[in-house]
Tab-separated table of C-alpha atoms and ligand atoms in Angstrom:
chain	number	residue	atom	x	y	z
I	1	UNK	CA	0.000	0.000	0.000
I	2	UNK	CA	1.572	3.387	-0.846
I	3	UNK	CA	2.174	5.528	2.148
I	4	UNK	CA	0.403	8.776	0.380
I	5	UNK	CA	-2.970	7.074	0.824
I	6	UNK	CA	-2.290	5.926	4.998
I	7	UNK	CA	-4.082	7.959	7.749
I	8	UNK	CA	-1.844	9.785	10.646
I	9	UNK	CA	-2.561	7.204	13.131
I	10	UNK	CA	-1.802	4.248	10.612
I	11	UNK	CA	1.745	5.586	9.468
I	12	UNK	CA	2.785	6.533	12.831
I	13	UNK	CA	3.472	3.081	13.035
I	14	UNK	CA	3.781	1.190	9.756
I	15	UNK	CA	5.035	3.550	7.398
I	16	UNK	CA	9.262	3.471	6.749
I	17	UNK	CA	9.822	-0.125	8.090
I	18	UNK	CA	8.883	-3.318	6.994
I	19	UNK	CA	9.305	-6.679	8.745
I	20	UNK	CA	13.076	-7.271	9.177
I	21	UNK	CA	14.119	-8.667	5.980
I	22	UNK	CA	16.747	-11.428	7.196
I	23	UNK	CA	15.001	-12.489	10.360
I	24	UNK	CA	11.192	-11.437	9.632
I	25	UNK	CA	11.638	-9.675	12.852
I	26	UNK	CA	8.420	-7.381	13.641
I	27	UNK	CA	9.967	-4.613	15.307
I	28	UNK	CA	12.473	-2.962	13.350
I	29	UNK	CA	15.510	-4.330	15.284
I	30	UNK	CA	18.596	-2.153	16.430
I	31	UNK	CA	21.456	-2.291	13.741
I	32	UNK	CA	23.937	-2.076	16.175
I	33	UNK	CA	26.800	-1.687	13.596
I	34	UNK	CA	29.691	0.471	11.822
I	35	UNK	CA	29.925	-0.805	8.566
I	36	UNK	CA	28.445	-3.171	6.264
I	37	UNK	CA	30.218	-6.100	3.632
I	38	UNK	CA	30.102	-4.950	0.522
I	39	UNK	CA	29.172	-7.746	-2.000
I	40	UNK	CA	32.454	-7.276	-4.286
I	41	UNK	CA	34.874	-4.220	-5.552
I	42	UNK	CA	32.045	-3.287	-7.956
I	43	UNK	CA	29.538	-2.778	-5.464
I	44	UNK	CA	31.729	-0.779	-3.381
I	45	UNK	CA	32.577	1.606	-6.235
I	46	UNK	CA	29.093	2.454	-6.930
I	47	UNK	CA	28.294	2.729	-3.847
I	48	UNK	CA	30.690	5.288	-2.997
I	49	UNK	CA	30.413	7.064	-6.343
I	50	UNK	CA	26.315	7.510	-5.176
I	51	UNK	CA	25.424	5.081	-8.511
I	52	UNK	CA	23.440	3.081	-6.230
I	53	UNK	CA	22.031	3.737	-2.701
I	54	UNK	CA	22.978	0.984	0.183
I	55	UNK	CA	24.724	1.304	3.738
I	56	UNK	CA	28.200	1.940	3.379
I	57	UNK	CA	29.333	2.977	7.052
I	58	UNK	CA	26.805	3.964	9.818
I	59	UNK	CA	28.253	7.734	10.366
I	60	UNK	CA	25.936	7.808	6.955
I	61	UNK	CA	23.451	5.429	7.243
I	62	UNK	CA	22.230	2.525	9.201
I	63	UNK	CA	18.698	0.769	8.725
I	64	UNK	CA	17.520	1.344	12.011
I	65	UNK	CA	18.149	5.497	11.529
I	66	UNK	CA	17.024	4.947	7.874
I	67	UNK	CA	13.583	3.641	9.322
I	68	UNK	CA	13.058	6.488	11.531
I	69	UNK	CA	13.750	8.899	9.288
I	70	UNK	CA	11.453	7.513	6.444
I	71	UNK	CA	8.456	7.342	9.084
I	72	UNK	CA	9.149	11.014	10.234
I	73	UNK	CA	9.189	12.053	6.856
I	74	UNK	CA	5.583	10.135	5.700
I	75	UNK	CA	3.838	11.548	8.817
I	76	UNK	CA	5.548	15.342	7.296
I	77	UNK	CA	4.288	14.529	4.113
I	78	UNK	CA	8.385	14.554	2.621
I	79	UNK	CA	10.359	13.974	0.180
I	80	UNK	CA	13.268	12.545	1.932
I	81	UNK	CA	14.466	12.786	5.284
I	82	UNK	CA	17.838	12.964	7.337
I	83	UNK	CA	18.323	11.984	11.057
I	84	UNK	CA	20.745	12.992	13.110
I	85	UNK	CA	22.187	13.751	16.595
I	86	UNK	CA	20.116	16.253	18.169
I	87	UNK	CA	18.088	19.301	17.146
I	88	UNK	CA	20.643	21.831	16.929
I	89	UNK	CA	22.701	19.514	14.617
I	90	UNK	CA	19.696	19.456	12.609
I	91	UNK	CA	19.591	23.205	12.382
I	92	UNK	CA	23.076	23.291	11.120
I	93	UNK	CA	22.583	20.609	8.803
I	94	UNK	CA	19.728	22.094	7.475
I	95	UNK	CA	21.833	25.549	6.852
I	96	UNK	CA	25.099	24.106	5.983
I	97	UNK	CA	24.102	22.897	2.069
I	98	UNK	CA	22.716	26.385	2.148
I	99	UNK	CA	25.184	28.693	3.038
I	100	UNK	CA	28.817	29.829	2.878
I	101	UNK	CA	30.720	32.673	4.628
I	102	UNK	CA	29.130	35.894	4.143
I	103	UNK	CA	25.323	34.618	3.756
I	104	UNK	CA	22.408	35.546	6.313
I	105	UNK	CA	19.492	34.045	7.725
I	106	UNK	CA	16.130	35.662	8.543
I	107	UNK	CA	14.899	34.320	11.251
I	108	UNK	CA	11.973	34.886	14.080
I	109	UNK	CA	12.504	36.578	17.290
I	110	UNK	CA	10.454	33.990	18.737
I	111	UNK	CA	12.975	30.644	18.868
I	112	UNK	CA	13.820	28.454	21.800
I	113	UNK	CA	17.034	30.155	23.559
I	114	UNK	CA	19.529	27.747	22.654
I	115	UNK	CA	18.570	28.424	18.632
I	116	UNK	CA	18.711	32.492	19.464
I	117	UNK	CA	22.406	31.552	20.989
I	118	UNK	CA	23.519	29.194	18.217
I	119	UNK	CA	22.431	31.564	15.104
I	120	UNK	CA	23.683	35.060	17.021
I	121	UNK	CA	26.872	33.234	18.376
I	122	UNK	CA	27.908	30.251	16.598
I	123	UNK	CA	27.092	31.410	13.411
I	124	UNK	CA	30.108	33.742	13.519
I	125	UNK	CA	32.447	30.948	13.560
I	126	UNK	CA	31.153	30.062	9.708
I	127	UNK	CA	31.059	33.334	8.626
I	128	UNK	CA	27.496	33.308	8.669
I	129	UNK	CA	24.832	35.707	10.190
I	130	UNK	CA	21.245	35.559	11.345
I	131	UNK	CA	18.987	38.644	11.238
I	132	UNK	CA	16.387	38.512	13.932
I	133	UNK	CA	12.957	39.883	12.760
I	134	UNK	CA	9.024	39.908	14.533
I	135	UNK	CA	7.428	37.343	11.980
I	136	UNK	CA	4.227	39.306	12.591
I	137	UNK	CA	5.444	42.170	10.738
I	138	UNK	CA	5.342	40.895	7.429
I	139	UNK	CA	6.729	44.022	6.005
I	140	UNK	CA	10.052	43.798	8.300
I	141	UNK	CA	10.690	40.300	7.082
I	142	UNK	CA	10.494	41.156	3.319
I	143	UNK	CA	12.514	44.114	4.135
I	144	UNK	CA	15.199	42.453	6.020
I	145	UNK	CA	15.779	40.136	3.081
I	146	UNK	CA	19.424	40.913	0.731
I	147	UNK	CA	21.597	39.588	-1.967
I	148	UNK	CA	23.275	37.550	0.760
I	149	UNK	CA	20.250	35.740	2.610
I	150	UNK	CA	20.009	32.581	2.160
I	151	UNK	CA	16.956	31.046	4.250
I	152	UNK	CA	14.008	32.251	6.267
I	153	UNK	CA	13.392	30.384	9.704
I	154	UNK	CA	11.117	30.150	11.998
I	155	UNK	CA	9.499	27.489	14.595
I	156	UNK	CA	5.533	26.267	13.913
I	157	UNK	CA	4.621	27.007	17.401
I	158	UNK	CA	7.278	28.958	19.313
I	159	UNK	CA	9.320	27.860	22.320
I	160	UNK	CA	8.887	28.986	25.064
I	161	UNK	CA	5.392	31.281	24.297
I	162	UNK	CA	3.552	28.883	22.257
I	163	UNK	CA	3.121	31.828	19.777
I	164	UNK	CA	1.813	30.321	16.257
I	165	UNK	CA	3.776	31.625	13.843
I	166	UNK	CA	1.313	32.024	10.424
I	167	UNK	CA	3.145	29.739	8.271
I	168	UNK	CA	0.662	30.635	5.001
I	169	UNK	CA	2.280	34.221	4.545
I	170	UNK	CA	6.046	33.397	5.421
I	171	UNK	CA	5.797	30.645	2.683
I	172	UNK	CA	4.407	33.539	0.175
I	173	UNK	CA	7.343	36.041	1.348
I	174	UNK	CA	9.661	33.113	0.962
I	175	UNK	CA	8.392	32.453	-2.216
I	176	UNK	CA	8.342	35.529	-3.928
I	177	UNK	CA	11.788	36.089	-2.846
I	178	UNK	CA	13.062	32.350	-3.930
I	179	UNK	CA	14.268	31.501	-1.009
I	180	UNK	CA	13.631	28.279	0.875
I	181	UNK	CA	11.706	28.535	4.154
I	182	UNK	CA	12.431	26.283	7.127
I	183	UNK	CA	10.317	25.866	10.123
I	184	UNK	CA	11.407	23.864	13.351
I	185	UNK	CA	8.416	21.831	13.736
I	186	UNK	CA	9.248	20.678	17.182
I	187	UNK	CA	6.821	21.761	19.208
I	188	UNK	CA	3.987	21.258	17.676
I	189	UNK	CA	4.612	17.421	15.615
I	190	UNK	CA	3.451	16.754	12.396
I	191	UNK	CA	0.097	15.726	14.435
I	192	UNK	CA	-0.563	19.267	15.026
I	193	UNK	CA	0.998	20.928	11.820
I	194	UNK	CA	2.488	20.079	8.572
I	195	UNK	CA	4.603	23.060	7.422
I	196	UNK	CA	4.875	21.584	4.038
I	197	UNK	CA	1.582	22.378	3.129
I	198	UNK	CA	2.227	25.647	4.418
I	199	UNK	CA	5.105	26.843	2.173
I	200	UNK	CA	8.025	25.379	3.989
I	201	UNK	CA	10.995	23.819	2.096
I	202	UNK	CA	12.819	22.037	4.860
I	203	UNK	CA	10.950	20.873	7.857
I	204	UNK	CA	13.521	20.494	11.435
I	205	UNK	CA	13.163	18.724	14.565
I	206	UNK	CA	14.698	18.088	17.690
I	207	UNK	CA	13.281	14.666	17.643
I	208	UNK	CA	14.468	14.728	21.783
I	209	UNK	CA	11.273	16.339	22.435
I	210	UNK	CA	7.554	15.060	21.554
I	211	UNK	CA	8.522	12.474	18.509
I	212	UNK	CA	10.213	10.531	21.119
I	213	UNK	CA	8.178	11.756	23.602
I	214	UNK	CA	9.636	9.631	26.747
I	215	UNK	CA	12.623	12.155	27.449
I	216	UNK	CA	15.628	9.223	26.759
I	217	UNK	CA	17.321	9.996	23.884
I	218	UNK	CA	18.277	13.577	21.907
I	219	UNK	CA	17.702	13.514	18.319
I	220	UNK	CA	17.036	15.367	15.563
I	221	UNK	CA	15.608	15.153	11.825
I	222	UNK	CA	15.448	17.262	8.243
I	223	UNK	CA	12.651	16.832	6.592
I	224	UNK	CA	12.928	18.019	2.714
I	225	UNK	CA	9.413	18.921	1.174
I	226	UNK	CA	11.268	18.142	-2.474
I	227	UNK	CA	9.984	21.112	-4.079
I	228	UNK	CA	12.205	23.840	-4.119
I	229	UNK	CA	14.331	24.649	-7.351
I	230	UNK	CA	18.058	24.522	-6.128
I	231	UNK	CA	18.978	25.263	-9.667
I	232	UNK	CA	16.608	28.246	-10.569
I	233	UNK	CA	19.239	30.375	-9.330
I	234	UNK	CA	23.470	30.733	-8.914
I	235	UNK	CA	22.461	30.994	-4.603
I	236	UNK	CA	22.472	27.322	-3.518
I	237	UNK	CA	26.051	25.947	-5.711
I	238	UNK	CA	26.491	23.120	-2.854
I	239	UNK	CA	23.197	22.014	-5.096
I	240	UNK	CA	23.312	23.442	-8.093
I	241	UNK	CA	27.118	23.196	-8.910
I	242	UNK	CA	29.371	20.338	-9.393
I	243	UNK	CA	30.420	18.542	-6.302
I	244	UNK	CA	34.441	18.045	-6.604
I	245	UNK	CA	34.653	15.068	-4.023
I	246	UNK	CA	31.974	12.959	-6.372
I	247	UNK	CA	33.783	13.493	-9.757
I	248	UNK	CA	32.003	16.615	-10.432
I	249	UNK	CA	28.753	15.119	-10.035
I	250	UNK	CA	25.496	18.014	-9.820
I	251	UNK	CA	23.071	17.021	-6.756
I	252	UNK	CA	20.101	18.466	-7.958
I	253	UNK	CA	20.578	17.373	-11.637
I	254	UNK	CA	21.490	13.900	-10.820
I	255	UNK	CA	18.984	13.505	-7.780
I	256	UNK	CA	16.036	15.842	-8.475
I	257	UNK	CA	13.879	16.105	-5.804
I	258	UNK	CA	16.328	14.002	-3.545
I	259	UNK	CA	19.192	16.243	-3.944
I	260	UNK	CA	18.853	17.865	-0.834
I	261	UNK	CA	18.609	14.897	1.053
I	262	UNK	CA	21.487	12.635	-0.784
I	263	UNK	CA	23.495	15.927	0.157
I	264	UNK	CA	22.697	16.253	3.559
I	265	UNK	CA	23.757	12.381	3.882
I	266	UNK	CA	26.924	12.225	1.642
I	267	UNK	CA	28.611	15.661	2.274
I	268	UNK	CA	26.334	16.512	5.453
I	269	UNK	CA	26.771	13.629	7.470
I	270	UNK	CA	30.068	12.360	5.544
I	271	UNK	CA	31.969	15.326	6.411
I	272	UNK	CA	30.024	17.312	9.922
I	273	UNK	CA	29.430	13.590	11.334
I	274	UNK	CA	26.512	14.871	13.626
I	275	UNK	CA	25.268	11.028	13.251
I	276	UNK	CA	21.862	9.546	15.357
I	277	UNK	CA	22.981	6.036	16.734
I	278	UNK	CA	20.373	3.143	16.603
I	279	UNK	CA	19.584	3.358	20.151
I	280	UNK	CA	18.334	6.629	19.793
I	281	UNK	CA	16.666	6.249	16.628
I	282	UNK	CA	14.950	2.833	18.170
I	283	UNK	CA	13.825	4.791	21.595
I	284	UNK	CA	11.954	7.541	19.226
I	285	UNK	CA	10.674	4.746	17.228
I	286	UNK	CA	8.959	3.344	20.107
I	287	UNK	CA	7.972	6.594	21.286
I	288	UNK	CA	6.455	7.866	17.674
I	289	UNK	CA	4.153	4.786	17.668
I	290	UNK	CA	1.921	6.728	19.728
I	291	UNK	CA	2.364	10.157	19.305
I	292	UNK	CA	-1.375	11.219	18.010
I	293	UNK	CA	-2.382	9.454	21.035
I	294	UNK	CA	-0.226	11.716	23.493
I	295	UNK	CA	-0.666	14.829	21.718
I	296	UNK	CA	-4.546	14.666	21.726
I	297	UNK	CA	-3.931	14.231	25.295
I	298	UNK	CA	-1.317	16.581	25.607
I	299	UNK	CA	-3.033	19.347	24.072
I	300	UNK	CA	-6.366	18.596	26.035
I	301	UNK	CA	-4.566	19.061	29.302
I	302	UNK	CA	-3.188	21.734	28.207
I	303	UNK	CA	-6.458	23.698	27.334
I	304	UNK	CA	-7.879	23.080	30.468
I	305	UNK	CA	-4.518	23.925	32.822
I	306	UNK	CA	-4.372	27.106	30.451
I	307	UNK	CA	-8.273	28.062	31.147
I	308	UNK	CA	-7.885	27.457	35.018
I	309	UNK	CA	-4.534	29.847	34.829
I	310	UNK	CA	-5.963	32.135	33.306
I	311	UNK	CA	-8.814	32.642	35.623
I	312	UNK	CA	-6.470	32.960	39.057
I	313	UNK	CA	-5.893	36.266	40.742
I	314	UNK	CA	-2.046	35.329	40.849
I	315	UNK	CA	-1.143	35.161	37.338
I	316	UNK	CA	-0.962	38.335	34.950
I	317	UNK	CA	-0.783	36.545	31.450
I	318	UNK	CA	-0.901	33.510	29.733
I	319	UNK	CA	0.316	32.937	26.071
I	320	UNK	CA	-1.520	29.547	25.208
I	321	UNK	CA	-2.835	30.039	21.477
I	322	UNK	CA	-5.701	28.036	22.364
I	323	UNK	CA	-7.639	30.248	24.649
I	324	UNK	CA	-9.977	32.376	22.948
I	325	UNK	CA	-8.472	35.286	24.388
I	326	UNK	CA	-5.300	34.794	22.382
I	327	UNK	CA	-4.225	37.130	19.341
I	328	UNK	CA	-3.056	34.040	18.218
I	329	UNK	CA	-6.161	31.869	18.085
I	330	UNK	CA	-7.761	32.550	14.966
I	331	UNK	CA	-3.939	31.180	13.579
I	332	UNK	CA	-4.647	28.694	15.257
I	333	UNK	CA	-8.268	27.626	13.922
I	334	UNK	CA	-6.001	27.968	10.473
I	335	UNK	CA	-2.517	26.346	11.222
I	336	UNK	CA	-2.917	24.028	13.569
I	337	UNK	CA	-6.727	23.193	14.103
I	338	UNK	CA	-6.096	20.164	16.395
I	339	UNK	CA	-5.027	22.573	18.748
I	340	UNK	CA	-2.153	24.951	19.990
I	341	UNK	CA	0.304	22.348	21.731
I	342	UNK	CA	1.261	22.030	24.921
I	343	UNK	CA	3.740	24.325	25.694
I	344	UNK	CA	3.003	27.972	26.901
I	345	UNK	CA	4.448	30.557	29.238
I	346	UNK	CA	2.434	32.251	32.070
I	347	UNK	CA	3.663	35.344	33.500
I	348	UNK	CA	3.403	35.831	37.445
I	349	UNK	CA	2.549	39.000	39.459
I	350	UNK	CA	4.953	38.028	41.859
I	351	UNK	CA	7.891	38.628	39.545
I	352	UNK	CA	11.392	36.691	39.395
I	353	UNK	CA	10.983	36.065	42.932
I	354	UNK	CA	7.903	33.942	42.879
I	355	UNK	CA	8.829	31.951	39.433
I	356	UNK	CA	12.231	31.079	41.395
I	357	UNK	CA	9.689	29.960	44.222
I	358	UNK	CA	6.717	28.170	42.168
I	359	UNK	CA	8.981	26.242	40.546
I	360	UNK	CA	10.500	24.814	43.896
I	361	UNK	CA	7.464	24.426	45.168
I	362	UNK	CA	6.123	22.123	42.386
I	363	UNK	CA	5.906	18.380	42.970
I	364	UNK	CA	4.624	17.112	39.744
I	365	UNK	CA	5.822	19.154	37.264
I	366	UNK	CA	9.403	18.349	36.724
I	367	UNK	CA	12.007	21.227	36.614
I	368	UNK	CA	13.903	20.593	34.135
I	369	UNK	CA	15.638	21.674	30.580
I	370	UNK	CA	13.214	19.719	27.971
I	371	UNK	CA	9.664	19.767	26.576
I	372	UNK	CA	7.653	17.249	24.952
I	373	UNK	CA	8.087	14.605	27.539
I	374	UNK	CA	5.010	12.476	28.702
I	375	UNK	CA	5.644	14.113	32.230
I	376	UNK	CA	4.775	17.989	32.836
I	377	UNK	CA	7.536	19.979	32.987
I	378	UNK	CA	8.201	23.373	34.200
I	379	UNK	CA	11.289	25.735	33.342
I	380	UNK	CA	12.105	29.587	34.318
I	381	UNK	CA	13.637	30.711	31.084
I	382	UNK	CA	14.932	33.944	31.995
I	383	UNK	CA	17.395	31.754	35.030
I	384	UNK	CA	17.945	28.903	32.606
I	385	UNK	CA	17.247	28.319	28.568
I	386	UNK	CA	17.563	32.196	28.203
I	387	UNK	CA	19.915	33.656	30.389
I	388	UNK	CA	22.477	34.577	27.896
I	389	UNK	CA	20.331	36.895	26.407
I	390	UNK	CA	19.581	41.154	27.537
I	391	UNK	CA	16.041	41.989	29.407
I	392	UNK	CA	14.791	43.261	25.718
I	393	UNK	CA	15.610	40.153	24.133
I	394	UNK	CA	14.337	38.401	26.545
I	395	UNK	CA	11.440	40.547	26.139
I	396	UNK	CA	11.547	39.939	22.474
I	397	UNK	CA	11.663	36.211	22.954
I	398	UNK	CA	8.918	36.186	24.779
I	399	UNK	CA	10.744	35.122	28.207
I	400	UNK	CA	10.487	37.991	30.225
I	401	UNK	CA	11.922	37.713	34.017
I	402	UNK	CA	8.484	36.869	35.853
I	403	UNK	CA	7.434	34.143	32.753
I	404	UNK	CA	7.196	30.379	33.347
I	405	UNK	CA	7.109	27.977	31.185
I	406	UNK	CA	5.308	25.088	31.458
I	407	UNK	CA	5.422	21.978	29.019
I	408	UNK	CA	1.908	20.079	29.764
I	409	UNK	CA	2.024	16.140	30.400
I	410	UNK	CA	-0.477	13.698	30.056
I	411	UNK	CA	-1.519	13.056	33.204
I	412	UNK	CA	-4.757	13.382	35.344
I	413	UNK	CA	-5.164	17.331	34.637
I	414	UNK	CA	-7.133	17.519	37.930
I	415	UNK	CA	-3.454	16.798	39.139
I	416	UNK	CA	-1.580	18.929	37.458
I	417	UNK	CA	-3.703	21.866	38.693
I	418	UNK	CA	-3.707	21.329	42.094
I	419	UNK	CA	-0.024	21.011	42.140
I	420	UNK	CA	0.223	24.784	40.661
I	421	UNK	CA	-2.240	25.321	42.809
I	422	UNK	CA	-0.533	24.479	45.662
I	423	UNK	CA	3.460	25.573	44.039
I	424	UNK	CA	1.682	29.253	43.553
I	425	UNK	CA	-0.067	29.619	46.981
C	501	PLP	N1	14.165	23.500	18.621
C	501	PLP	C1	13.356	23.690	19.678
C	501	PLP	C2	12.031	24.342	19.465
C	501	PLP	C3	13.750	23.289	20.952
C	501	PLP	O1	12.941	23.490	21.986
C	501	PLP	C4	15.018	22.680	21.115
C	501	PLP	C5	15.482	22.256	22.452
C	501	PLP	O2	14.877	22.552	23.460
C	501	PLP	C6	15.836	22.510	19.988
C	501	PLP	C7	15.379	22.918	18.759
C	501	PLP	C8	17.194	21.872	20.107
C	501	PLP	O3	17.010	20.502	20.227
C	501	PLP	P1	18.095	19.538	20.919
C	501	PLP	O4	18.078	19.847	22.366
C	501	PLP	O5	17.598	18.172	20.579
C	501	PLP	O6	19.405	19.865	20.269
């Protein structure tokens, strides 16, 4: 049965694996291995001059990541797909066929810390620069745009505010300008949106966080839409241009809509190694078997723990898209109408001082550096994820000093109020 025609709920689990061939093993078992025999000196030729696909050596690919990957990308609604390490290795290996010394990035004000830190900071290293712009001003993004940008980024639903970013009109600036758009999809799953049919080119994740959904492993994953035109202009040569270390061969004429991804594997992965081992991809796996099922939940708690904060005398503001309050919730009723996610910030009267103490206070909600887990989780951004950055970008980010933010589990919600109940009295 082709994929294409498969319900969510029905590739979530079949789609990208296959019983095991050699074994007929049910589960796709753990290729716990470095390298694989080729058949004769033939076979290894083509294989390393990319005239036929097979495993070669697992820092490139290894059946168990290979099966992850494909199911991440059928539940996008990809191309092709690339795993790898974590999510910030997936944000460089998204940018690095992209890019060379010189080139920008627009991206959102509204991105997890860590992303903020490694475009304003890292970035530097490789000559490259990221221009931070509100994605609600539609006009500041198209103006921010040059000769030198390469990419427009953004995340689906933002970390840490839960802000919905309206994917329909980047994909149109992105467009008209001919550049590829690429949204970090982390927060809100494929479940909740599917930025390809919003205008995005390349779809990231830090598959650590929902996809896996049982806070074990870090991972991440590239998911190529296949339908930008590498070659329509001289911007993208790692592409477009003959590759020197495969005989001069041209990625996008030789793989089409792959090129991207055979890139991201045979240069990407060859020569930045950021490599997912089987564990991991066999933990997230497990974990993506059931993510519908956790993210309905997930995103049911988190309506009702949003409503009941919302209504207390002690908070001042909460961001969750799906209260009807929200600037943000018509997006939502657009983007993502399966609801906002489960992460969201709420901002207390009592300042720094009482997130510091809330969060001590709470028993159930873990305090920790993640999201996405099947346990709640509750973090004070402007201590933690975001302290590198000044008050106004912390302002900016949505992370101001007296914000929380909380990542909503799946457990009894009756629970989870009465602990912030308790944590904020
Ligand atoms: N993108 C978002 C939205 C995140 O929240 C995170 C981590 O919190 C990342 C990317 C980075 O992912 P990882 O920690 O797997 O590198």
């Amino acid at each position: 049965m082709s994929d294409k025609k498969l319900g969510f709920d029905t590739l979530q689990v079949h789609a990208g694996t296959e019983p095991d061939p050699a074994t007929g093993a049910r589960q796709v078992p753990i290729y716990q291995t470095t390298s694989y025999v080729f058949k004769d000196a033939d076979h290894a030729a083509r294989l390393f001059n990319l005239e036929e696909v097979g495993y070669i050596y697992s820092r490139l690919t290894n059946p168990t990541v290979s099966a992850l990957a494909n199911r991440i990308c059928a539940l996008e609604g990809g191309t092709g797909a690339v795993c790898c390490s974590s999510g910030h290795a997936a944000q460089i290996m998204a940018l690095f066929p992209l890019m060379q010394p010189g080139c920008n990035v627009i991206a959102s004000t509204r991105l997890y810390g860590g992303t903020l830190t490694q475009f304003s900071q890292t970035f530097k290293r490789f000559g490259w620069s990221a221009k931070f712009v509100d994605f609600d001003d539609l006009d500041a993004v198209r103006e921010a745009i040059d000769d030198d940008t390469r990419a427009i980024f953004c995340e689906a639903i933002a970390n840490p505010g839960g802000v919905i970013t309206d994917l329909d009109a980047i994909g149109k600036v992105a467009k008209n300008a001919g550049l590829p758009l690429i949204v970090d999809n982390t927060a809100s799953t494929p479940y909740l949106v599917r930025p390809i049919e919003h205008g995005a080119t390349l779809v990231v994740h830090s598959t650590t966080k929902y996809l896996t959904g049982n806070g074990t492993v870090t991972g991440g994953c590239i998911v190529d839409s296949g339908t930008f035109d590498w070659a329509a202009s001289d911007k993208f040569p790692s592409l477009s241009a003959p590759e020197p270390a495969y005989h001069g061969l041209t990625f996008s004429e030789t793989f089409g809509p792959m090129a991207f991804t055979f890139h991201a594997i045979a240069v990407g992965l060859r020569d930045l190694g950021m490599t997912m081992n089987p564990q991991a991809a066999h933990y997230t796996l497990m974990g993506i078997e059931t993510l519908s099922l956790r993210m309905e939940r997930h995103v049911r708690n988190a309506a009702e723990v949003a409503t009941w904060l919302e209504g207390d005398d002690r908070i001042e503001a909460v961001t969750y898209a799906g209260l009807p309050s929200s600037p943000y919730y018509e997006r939502m009723t657009r983007i993502c109408p399966r609801g906002a996610g489960a992460l969201f910030t709420v901002a207390l009267k009592g300042g720094y001082d009482a997130c510091v103490e809330t969060v001590s206070k709470l028993e159930l909600f873990s305090h920790v550096a993640n999201l996405g887990d099947t346990r709640s989780l509750v973090i004070h951004p402007a201590s933690t994820t975001h302290r590198q950055l000044s008050e106004a970008e912390l302002i900016k980010a949505g992370a101001a000093p007296n914000v929380l933010r909380l990542s909503v589990g799946i457990e009894n919600v009756d629970d989870l109020i009465a602990d912030l109940d308790q944590a904020l009295s």
